[in-house]
PDB file of C-alpha atoms in Angstrom:
ATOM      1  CA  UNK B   1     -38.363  32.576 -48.053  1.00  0.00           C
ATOM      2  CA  UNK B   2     -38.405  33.662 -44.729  1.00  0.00           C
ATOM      3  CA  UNK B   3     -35.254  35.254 -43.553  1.00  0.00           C
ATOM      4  CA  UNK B   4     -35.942  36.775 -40.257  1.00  0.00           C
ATOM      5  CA  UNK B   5     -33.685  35.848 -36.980  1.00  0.00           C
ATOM      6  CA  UNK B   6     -30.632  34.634 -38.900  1.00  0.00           C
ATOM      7  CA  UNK B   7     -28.555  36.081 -36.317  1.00  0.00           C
ATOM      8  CA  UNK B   8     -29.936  34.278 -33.433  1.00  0.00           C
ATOM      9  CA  UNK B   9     -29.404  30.961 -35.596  1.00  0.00           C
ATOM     10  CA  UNK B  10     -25.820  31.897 -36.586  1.00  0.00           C
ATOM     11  CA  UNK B  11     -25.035  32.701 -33.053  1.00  0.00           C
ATOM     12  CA  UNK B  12     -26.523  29.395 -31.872  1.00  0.00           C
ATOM     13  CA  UNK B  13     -24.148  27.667 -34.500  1.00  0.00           C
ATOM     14  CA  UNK B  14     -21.264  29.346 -33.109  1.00  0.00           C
ATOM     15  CA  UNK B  15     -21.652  28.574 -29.536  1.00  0.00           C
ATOM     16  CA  UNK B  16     -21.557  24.874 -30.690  1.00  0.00           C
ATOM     17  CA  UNK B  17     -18.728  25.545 -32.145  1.00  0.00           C
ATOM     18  CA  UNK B  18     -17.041  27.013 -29.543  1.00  0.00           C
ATOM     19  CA  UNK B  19     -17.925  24.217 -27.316  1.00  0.00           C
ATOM     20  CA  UNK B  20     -17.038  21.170 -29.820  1.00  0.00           C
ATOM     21  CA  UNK B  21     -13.467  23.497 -29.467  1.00  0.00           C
ATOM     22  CA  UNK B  22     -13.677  23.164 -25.930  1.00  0.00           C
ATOM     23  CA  UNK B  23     -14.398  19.331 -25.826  1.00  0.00           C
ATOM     24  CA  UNK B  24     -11.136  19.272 -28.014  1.00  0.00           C
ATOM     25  CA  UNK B  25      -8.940  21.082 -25.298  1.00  0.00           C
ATOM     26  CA  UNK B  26     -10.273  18.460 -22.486  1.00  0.00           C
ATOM     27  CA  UNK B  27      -9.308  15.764 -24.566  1.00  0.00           C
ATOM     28  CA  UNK B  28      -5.723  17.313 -25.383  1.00  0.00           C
ATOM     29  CA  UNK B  29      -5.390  17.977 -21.971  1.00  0.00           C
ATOM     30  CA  UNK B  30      -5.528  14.712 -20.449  1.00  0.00           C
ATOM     31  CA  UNK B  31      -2.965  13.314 -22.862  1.00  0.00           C
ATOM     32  CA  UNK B  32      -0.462  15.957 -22.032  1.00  0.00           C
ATOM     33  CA  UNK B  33      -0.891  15.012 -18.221  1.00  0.00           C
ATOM     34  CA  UNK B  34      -0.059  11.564 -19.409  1.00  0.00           C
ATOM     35  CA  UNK B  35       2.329  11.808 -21.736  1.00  0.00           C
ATOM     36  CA  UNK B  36       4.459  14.126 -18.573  1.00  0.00           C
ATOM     37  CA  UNK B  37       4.061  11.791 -16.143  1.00  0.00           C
ATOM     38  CA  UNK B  38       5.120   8.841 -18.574  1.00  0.00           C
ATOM     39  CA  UNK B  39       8.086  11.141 -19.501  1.00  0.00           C
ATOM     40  CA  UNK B  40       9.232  11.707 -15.897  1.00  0.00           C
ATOM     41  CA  UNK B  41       8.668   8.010 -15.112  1.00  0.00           C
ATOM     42  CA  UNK B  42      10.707   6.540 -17.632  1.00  0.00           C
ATOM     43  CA  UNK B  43      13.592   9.106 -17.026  1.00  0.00           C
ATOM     44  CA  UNK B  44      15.857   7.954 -14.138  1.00  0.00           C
ATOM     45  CA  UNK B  45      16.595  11.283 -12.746  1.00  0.00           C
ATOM     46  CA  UNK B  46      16.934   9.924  -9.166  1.00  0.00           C
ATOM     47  CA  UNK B  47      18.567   6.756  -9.913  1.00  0.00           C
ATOM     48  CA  UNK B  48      21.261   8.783 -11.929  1.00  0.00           C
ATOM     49  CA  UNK B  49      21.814  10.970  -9.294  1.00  0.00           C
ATOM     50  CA  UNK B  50      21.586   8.262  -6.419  1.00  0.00           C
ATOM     51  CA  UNK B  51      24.389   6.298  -8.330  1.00  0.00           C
ATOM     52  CA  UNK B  52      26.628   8.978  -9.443  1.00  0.00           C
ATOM     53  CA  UNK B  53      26.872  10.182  -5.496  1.00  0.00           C
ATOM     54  CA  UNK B  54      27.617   6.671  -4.456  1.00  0.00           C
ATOM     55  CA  UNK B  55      30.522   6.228  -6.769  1.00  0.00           C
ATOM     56  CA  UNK B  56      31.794   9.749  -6.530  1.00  0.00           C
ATOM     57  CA  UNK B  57      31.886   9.125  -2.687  1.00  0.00           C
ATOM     58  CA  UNK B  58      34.518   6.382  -3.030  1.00  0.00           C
ATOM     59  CA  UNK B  59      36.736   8.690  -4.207  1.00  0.00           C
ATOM     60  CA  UNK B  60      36.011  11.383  -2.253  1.00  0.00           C
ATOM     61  CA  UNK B  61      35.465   9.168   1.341  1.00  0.00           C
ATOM     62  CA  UNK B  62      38.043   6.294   0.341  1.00  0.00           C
ATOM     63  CA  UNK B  63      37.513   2.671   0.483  1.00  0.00           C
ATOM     64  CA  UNK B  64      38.211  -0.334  -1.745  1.00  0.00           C
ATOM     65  CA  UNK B  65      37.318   1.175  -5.232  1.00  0.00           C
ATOM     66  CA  UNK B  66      37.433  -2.026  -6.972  1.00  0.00           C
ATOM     67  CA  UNK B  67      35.227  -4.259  -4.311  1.00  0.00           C
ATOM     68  CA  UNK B  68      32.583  -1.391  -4.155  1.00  0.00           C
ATOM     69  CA  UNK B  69      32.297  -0.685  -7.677  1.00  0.00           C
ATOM     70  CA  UNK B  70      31.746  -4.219  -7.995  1.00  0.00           C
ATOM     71  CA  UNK B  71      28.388  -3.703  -5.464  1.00  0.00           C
ATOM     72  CA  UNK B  72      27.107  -1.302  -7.635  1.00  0.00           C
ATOM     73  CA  UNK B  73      27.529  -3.200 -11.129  1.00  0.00           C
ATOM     74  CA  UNK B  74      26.208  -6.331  -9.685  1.00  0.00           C
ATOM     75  CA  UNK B  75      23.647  -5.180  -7.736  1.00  0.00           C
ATOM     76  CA  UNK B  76      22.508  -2.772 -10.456  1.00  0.00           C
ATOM     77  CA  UNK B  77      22.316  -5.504 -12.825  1.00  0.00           C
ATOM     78  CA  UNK B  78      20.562  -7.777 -10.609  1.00  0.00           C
ATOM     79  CA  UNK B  79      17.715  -5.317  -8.890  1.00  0.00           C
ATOM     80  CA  UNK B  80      17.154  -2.556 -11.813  1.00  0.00           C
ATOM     81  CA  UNK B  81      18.517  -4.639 -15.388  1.00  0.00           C
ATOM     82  CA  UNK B  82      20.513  -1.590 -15.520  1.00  0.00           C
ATOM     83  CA  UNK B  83      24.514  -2.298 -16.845  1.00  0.00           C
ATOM     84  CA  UNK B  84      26.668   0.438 -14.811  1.00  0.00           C
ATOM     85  CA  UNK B  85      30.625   0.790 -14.648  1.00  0.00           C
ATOM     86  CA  UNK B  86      32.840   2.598 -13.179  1.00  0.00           C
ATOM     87  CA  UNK B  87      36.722   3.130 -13.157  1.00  0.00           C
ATOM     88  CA  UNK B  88      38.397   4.858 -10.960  1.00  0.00           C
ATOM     89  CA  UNK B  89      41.748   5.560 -11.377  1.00  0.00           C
ATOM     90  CA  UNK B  90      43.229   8.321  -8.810  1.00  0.00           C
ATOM     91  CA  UNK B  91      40.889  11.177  -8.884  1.00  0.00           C
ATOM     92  CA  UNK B  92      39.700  10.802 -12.026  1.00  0.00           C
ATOM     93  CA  UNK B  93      35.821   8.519 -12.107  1.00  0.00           C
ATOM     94  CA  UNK B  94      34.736   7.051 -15.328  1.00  0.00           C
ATOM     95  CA  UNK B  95      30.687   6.529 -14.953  1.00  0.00           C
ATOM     96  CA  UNK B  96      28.815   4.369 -17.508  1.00  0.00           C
ATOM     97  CA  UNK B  97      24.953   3.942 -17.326  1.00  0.00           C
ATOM     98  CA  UNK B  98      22.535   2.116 -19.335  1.00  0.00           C
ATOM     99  CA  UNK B  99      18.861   1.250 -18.739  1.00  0.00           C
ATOM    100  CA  UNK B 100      17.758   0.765 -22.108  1.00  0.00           C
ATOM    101  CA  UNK B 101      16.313   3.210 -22.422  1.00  0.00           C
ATOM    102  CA  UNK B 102      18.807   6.486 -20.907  1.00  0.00           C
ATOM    103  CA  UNK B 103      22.038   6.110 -21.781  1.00  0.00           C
ATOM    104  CA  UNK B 104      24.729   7.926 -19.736  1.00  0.00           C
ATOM    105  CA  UNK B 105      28.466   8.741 -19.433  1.00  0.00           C
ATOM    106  CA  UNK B 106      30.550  10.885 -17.546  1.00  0.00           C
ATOM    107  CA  UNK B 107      34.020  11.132 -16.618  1.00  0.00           C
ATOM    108  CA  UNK B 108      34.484  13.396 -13.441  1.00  0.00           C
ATOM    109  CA  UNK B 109      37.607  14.776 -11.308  1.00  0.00           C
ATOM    110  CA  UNK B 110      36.840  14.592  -7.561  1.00  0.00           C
TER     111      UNK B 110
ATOM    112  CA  UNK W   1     -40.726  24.283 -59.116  1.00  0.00           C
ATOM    113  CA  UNK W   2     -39.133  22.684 -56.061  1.00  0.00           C
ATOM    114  CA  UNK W   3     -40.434  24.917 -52.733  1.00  0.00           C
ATOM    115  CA  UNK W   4     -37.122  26.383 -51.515  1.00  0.00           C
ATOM    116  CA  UNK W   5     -38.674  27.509 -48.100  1.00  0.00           C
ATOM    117  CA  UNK W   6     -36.660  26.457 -45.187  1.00  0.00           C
ATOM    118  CA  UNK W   7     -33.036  25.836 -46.471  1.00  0.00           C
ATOM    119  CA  UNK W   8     -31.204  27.777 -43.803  1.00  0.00           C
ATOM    120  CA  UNK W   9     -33.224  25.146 -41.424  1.00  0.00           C
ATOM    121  CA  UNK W  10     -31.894  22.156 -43.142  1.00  0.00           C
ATOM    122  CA  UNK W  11     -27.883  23.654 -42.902  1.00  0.00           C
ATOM    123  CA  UNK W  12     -29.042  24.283 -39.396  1.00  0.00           C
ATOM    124  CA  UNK W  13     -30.085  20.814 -38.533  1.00  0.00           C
ATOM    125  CA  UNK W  14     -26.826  18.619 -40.857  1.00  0.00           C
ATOM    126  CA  UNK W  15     -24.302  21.194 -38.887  1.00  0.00           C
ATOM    127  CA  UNK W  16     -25.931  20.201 -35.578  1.00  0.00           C
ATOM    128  CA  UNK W  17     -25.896  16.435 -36.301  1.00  0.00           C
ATOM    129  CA  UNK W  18     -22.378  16.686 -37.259  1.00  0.00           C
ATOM    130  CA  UNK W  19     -21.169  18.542 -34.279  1.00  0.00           C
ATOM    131  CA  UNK W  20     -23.149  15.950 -32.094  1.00  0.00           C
ATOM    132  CA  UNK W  21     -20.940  13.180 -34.343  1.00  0.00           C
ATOM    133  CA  UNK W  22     -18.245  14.514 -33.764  1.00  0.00           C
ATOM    134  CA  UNK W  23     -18.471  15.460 -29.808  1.00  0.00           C
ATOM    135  CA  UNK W  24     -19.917  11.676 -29.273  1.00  0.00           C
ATOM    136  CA  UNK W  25     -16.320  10.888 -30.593  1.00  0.00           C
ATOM    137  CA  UNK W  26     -14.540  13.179 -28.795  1.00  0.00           C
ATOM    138  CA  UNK W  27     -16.126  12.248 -25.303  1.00  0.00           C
ATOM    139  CA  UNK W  28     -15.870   8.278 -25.495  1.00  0.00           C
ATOM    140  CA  UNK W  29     -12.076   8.953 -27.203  1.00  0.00           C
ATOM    141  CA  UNK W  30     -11.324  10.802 -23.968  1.00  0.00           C
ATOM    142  CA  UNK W  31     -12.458   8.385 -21.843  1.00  0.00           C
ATOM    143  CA  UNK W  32     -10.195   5.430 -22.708  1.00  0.00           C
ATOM    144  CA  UNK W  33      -7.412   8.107 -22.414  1.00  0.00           C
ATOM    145  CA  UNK W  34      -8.518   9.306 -18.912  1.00  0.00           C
ATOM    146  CA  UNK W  35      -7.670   5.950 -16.801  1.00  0.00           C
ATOM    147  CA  UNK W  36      -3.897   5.359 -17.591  1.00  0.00           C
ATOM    148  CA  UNK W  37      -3.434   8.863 -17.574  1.00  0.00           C
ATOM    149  CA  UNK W  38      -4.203   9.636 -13.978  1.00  0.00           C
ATOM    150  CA  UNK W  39      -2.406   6.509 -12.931  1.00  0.00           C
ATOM    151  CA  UNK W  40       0.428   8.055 -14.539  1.00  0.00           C
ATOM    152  CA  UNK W  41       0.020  10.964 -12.886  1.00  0.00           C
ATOM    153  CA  UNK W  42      -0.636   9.577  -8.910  1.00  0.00           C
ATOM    154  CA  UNK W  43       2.595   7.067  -9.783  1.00  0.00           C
ATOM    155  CA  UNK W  44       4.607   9.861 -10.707  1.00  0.00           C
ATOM    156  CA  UNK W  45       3.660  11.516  -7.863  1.00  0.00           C
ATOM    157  CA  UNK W  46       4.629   8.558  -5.478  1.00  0.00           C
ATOM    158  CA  UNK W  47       7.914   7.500  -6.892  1.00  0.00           C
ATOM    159  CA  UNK W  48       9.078  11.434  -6.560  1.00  0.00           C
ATOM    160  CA  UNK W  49       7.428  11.666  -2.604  1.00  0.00           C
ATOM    161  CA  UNK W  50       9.368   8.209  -2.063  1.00  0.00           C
ATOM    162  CA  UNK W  51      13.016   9.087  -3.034  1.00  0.00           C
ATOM    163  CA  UNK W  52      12.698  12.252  -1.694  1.00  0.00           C
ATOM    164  CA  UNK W  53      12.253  10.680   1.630  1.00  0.00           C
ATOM    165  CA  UNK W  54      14.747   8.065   1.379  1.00  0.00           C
ATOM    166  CA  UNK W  55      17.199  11.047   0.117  1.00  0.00           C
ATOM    167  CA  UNK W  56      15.981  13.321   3.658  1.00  0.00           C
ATOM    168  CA  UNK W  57      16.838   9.440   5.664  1.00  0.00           C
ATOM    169  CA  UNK W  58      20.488   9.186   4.206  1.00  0.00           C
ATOM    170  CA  UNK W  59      21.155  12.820   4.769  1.00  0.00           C
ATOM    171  CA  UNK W  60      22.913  13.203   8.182  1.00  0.00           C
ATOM    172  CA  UNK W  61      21.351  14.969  10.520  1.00  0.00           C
ATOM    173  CA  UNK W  62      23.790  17.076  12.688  1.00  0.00           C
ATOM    174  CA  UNK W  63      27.975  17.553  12.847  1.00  0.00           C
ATOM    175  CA  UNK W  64      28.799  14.790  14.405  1.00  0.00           C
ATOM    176  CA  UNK W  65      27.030  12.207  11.654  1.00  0.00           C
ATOM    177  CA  UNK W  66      28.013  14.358   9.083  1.00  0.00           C
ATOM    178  CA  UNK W  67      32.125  14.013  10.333  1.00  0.00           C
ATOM    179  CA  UNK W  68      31.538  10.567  10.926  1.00  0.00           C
ATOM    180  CA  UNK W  69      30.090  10.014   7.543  1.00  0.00           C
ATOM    181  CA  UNK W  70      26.735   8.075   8.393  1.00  0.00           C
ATOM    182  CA  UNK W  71      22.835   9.521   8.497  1.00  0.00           C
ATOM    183  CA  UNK W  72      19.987   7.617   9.912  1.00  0.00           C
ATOM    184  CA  UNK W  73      19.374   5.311   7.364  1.00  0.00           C
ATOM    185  CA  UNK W  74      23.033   4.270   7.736  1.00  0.00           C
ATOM    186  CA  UNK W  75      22.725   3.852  11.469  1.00  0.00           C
ATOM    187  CA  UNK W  76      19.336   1.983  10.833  1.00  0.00           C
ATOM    188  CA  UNK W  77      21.466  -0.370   8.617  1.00  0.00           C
ATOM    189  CA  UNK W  78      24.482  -0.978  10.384  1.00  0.00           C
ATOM    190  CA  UNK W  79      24.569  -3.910  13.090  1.00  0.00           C
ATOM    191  CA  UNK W  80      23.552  -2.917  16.538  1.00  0.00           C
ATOM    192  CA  UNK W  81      25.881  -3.771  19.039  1.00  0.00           C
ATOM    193  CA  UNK W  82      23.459  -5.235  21.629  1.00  0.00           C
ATOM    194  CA  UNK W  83      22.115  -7.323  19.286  1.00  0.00           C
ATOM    195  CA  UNK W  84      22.862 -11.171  19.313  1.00  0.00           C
ATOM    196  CA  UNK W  85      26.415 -11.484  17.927  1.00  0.00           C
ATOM    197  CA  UNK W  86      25.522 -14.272  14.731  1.00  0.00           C
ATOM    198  CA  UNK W  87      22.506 -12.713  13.659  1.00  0.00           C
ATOM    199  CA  UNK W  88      21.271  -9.651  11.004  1.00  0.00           C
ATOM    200  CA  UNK W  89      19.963  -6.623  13.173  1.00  0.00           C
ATOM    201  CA  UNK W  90      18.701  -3.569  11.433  1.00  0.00           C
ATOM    202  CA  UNK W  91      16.838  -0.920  13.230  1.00  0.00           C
ATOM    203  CA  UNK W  92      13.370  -2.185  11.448  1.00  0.00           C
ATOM    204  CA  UNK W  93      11.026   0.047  14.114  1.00  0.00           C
ATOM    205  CA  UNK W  94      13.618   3.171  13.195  1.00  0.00           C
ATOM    206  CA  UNK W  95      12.864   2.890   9.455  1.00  0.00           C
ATOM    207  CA  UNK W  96       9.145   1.999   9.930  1.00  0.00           C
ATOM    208  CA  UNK W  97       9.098   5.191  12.225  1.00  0.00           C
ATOM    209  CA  UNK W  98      10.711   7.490  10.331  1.00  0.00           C
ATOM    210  CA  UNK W  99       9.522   6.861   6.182  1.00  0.00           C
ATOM    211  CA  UNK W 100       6.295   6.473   7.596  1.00  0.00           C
ATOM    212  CA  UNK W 101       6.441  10.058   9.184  1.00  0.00           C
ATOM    213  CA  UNK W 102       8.386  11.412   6.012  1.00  0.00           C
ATOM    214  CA  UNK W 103       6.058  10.045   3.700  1.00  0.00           C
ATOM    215  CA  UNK W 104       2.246  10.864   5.153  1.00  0.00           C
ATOM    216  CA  UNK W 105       2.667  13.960   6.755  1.00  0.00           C
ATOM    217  CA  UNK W 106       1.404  16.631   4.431  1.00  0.00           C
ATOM    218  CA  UNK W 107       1.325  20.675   4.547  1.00  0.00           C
ATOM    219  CA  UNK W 108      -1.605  20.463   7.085  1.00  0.00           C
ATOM    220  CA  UNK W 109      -0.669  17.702  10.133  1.00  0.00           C
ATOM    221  CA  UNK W 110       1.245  14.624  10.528  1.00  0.00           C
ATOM    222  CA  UNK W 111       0.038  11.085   9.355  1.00  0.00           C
ATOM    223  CA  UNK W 112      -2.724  12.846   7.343  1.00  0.00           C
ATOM    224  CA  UNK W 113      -1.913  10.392   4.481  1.00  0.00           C
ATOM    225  CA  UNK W 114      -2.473   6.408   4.263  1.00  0.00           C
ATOM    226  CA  UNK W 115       0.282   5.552   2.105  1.00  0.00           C
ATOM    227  CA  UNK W 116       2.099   1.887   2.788  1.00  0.00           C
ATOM    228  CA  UNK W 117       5.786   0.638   1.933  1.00  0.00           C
ATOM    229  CA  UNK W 118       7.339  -3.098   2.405  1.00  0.00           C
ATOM    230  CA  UNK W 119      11.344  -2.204   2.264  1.00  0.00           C
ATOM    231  CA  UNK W 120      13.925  -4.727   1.810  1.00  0.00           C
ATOM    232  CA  UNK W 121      17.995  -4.330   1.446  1.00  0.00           C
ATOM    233  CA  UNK W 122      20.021  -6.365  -1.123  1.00  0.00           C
ATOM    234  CA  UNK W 123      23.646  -6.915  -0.514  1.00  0.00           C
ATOM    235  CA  UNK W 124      26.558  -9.134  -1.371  1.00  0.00           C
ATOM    236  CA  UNK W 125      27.274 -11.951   0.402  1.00  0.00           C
ATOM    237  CA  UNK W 126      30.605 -13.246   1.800  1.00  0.00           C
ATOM    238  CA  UNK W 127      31.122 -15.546  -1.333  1.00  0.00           C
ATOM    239  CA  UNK W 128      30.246 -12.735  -3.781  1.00  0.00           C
ATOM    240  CA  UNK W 129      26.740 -13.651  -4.665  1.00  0.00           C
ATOM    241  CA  UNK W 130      23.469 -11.443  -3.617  1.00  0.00           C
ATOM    242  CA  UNK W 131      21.106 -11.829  -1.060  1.00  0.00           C
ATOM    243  CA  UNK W 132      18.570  -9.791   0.417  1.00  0.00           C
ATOM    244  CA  UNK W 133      16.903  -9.222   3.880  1.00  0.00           C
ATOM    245  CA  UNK W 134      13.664  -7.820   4.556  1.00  0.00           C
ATOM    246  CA  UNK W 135      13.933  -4.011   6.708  1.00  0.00           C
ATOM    247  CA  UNK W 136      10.165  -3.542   7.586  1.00  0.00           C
ATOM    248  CA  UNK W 137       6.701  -2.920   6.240  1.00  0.00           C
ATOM    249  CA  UNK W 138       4.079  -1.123   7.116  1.00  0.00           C
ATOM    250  CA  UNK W 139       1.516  -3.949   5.937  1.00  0.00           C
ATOM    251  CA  UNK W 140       1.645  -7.281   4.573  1.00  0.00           C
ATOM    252  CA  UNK W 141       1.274  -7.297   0.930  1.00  0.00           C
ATOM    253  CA  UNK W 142      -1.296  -8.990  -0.749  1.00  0.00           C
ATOM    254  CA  UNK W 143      -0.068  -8.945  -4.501  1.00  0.00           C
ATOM    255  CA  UNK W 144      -3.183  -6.967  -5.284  1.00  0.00           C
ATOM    256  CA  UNK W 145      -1.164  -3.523  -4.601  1.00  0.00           C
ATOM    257  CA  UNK W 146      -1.099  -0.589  -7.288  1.00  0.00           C
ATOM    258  CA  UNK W 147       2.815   0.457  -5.985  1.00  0.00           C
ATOM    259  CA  UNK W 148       6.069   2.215  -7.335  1.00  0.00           C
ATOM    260  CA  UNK W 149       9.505   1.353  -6.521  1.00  0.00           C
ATOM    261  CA  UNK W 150      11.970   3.921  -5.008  1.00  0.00           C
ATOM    262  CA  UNK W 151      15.404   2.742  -4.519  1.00  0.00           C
ATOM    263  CA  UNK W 152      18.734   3.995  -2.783  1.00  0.00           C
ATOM    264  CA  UNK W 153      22.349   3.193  -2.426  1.00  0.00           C
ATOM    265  CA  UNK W 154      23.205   3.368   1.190  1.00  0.00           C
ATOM    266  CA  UNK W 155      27.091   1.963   2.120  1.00  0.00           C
ATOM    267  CA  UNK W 156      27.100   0.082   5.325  1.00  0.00           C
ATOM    268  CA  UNK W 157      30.526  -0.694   7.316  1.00  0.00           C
ATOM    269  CA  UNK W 158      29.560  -3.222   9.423  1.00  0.00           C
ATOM    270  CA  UNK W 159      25.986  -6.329   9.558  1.00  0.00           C
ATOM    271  CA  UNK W 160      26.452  -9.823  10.042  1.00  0.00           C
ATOM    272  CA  UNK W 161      27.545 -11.668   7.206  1.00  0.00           C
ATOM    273  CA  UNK W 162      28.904  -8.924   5.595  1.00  0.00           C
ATOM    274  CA  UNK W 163      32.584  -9.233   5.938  1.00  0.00           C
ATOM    275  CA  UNK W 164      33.368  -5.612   4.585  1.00  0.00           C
ATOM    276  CA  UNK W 165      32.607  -2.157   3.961  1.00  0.00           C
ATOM    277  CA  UNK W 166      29.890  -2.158   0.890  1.00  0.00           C
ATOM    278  CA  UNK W 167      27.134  -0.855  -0.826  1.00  0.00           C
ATOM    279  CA  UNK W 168      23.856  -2.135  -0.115  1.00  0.00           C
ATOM    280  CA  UNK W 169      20.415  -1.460  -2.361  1.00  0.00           C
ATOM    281  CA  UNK W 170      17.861  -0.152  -0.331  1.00  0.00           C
ATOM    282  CA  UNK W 171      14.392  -0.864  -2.148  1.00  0.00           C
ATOM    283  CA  UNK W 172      11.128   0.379  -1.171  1.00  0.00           C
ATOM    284  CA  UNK W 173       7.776  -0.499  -2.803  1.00  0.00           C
ATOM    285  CA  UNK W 174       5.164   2.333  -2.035  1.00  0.00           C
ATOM    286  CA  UNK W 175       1.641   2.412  -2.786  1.00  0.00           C
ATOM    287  CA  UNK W 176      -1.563   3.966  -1.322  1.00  0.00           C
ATOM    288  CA  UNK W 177      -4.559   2.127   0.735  1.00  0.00           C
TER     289      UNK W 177
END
């Protein structure tokens, strides 16, 4: 049997392997881009925010707490299927959110 | 007796056709992953470029806005006073101006980007119900549009039809062309 060069074959075989490896990290990689992006889509960071100012501001800049609250609920329910409350009594704000799929509640002294 | 010459050859060559197997695989598995994926990405990208500038348009801009509680998108929203007295008036040109600017200027020079938006504002009418009124757009849609939605609350003391103080939904569909 002829054994001579084994090390130039072995070598060859571990390149491939090195690069079948490689082809593995590509495809990981792509699904982590996705699977971020997904994960910041889905979570309403902004929203959240966006709606927590507005009702903290009718505490904090007056108004009619009950006709404005009532803005936000309806129009939240109507534009974004999202169910929001607030109550406000004094200077103490109840906030309820719900998408479906983030829940969130916080009660806050202005 | 069976000629055992060549064996290491024969490893050689099943290894080979099972990394090529299993790199085919790989590669076309990738591929139905790779579309979505960078959709993902570019959408992500859009919906965070389009509530930042809606945030920068409902930030006031120098004392006397900030005392008097308003910012430009506020002022773009509120009912002009040389307007007609019985009809809506928002500063449409204001808005188209201004996202536009916010929202394709990049690091290098202004209006270096082609990205379009169609905004409209959804409010409560006088009998409690909700309507909506179109702002501005930078282009007529066609339907065919890839776009994300960025939205804002923006509270508005005085538009035709509007007989109080309220919150009003700013919504703003973005997408590239």
């Amino acid at each position: 049997m002829n054994d001579s060069a084994q090390w130039i074959v072995l070598l060859g075989f571990l390149v491939s392997l090195s690069l079948f490896f490689l082809a593995l990290l590509i495809n990981q990689s792509t699904l982590v881009g996705q699977t971020t992006a997904e994960g910041v889509l889905e979570f309403p960071k902004n929203d959240i925010r966006d709606t927590r100012d507005a009702i903290i501001s009718i505490v904090s800049e007056g108004g009619d707490p009950d006709s404005l609250c009532d803005d936000i609920r309806k129009i939240s329910l109507e534009r974004k299927n999202t169910i929001v409350n607030c109550t406000i009594s004094g200077k103490t704000v109840v906030i309820h959110y719900n998408n479906g799929v983030t829940l969130y509640e916080e009660t806050v002294h202005v | 007796m069976v000629n055992d010459s060549g064996q290491l050859y024969t490893i050689e060559g099943l290894a080979a056709g099972l990394i090529m197997i299993a790199t085919a695989y790989i590669v076309l598995g990738s591929t139905i992953v790779y579309t979505p994926g960078d959709t993902h990405i570019a959408d992500m990208q859009l919906e965070t470029l389009g509530n930042d500038a809606l945030r920068m348009m409902d930030t006031p801009q120098n004392l006397s806005q900030a005392t008097g509680k308003s910012s430009p998108l506020t002022t773009i929203l509120t009912k002009t006073t040389s307007g007609s007295s019985d009809e809506v008036s928002f500063d449409g040109t204001t808005f188209h101006d201004k996202f536009s600017f916010y929202c394709n200027a990049t690091a290098v020079q202004q209006n270096d980007d082609n990205i379009q938006f169609y905004a409209n504002v959804t409010y409560r009418n006088t009998s409690g119900g909700l309507g909506q009124y179109f702002i501005n757009s930078s282009r007529n849609m066609t339907g065919r549009e890839h776009a994300v939605r960025v939205t804002k609350w923006v509270k508005v003391d005085e538009q035709e039809n509007w007989d109080r103080p309220q919150f009003v939904l700013v919504e703003v569909l973005l997408w590239r062309a």
